[in-house]
Amino acid sequence: MPSAFSVSSFPVSIPAVIMQTDWTEPWLLGLAAFHVLCLLLTCFSSRRHQLQVGHFLCLVILVYSAEYINEVAAMNWRLFSKYQYFDSRGMFISLVFSAPLLLNAMVIVILWVRKTLNVMTDLKNLQEKIKDRKRRRKEE
């Protein structure tokens, strides 16, 4: 069966890539499972700051390495895939590999911002309590 991803006619839009991808390939199912596991780790590590920092750094390093991964996958696609998905522009790997990792990293950043805002609110409340106690002592 000829590949929908021939070198001369590689899809240039996100919907085209999504529609022309054979999502039943085992390696793509494994990649989807990897992304689900990363998201679960993000959710369950929200209370463990050091683990989440390590997870975040791993996500960023993987995204940074996507170009190299794309080159290696383009040279060796016959070993694991039916079709050559890996083009020189990196559209496919950006869509199925980097974008979910970046979304996951964005969730972590949002959790960090929320935690920072909560800590700042708690600190301000504590400062107000201390200020109130000092004012009461002066009045007595």
PDB file of N, CA, C and O in Angstrom, residues 63 93-104:
ATOM      1  N   VAL A  63      11.160  17.748  24.293  1.00  0.00           N
ATOM      2  CA  VAL A  63      10.727  18.674  23.237  1.00  0.00           C
ATOM      3  C   VAL A  63      11.948  19.253  22.528  1.00  0.00           C
ATOM      4  O   VAL A  63      11.970  19.366  21.298  1.00  0.00           O
ATOM      5  N   ILE A  93       6.065  15.147  13.865  1.00  0.00           N
ATOM      6  CA  ILE A  93       6.611  14.965  15.219  1.00  0.00           C
ATOM      7  C   ILE A  93       6.205  16.123  16.124  1.00  0.00           C
ATOM      8  O   ILE A  93       5.977  15.936  17.320  1.00  0.00           O
ATOM      9  N   SER A  94       6.057  17.306  15.543  1.00  0.00           N
ATOM     10  CA  SER A  94       5.602  18.442  16.342  1.00  0.00           C
ATOM     11  C   SER A  94       4.181  18.217  16.830  1.00  0.00           C
ATOM     12  O   SER A  94       3.850  18.553  17.967  1.00  0.00           O
ATOM     13  N   LEU A  95       3.366  17.639  15.971  1.00  0.00           N
ATOM     14  CA  LEU A  95       1.958  17.444  16.309  1.00  0.00           C
ATOM     15  C   LEU A  95       1.744  16.294  17.282  1.00  0.00           C
ATOM     16  O   LEU A  95       1.017  16.438  18.264  1.00  0.00           O
ATOM     17  N   VAL A  96       2.355  15.146  17.038  1.00  0.00           N
ATOM     18  CA  VAL A  96       2.058  13.976  17.867  1.00  0.00           C
ATOM     19  C   VAL A  96       3.024  13.782  19.033  1.00  0.00           C
ATOM     20  O   VAL A  96       2.729  13.024  19.952  1.00  0.00           O
ATOM     21  N   PHE A  97       4.171  14.462  19.015  1.00  0.00           N
ATOM     22  CA  PHE A  97       5.144  14.284  20.086  1.00  0.00           C
ATOM     23  C   PHE A  97       5.312  15.560  20.906  1.00  0.00           C
ATOM     24  O   PHE A  97       5.069  15.570  22.111  1.00  0.00           O
ATOM     25  N   SER A  98       5.705  16.639  20.251  1.00  0.00           N
ATOM     26  CA  SER A  98       6.040  17.863  20.982  1.00  0.00           C
ATOM     27  C   SER A  98       4.823  18.586  21.540  1.00  0.00           C
ATOM     28  O   SER A  98       4.859  19.065  22.677  1.00  0.00           O
ATOM     29  N   ALA A  99       3.754  18.688  20.767  1.00  0.00           N
ATOM     30  CA  ALA A  99       2.580  19.446  21.234  1.00  0.00           C
ATOM     31  C   ALA A  99       1.990  18.867  22.523  1.00  0.00           C
ATOM     32  O   ALA A  99       1.743  19.627  23.471  1.00  0.00           O
ATOM     33  N   PRO A 100       1.767  17.542  22.613  1.00  0.00           N
ATOM     34  CA  PRO A 100       1.251  17.022  23.888  1.00  0.00           C
ATOM     35  C   PRO A 100       2.218  17.232  25.053  1.00  0.00           C
ATOM     36  O   PRO A 100       1.781  17.524  26.180  1.00  0.00           O
ATOM     37  N   LEU A 101       3.517  17.130  24.787  1.00  0.00           N
ATOM     38  CA  LEU A 101       4.491  17.369  25.856  1.00  0.00           C
ATOM     39  C   LEU A 101       4.469  18.826  26.304  1.00  0.00           C
ATOM     40  O   LEU A 101       4.552  19.120  27.499  1.00  0.00           O
ATOM     41  N   LEU A 102       4.341  19.738  25.342  1.00  0.00           N
ATOM     42  CA  LEU A 102       4.273  21.154  25.700  1.00  0.00           C
ATOM     43  C   LEU A 102       2.988  21.485  26.445  1.00  0.00           C
ATOM     44  O   LEU A 102       3.006  22.307  27.376  1.00  0.00           O
ATOM     45  N   LEU A 103       1.892  20.864  26.056  1.00  0.00           N
ATOM     46  CA  LEU A 103       0.634  21.069  26.797  1.00  0.00           C
ATOM     47  C   LEU A 103       0.778  20.569  28.230  1.00  0.00           C
ATOM     48  O   LEU A 103       0.310  21.209  29.177  1.00  0.00           O
ATOM     49  N   ASN A 104       1.432  19.441  28.385  1.00  0.00           N
ATOM     50  CA  ASN A 104       1.677  18.890  29.713  1.00  0.00           C
ATOM     51  C   ASN A 104       2.558  19.833  30.529  1.00  0.00           C
ATOM     52  O   ASN A 104       2.289  20.099  31.709  1.00  0.00           O
TER      53      ASN A 104
END
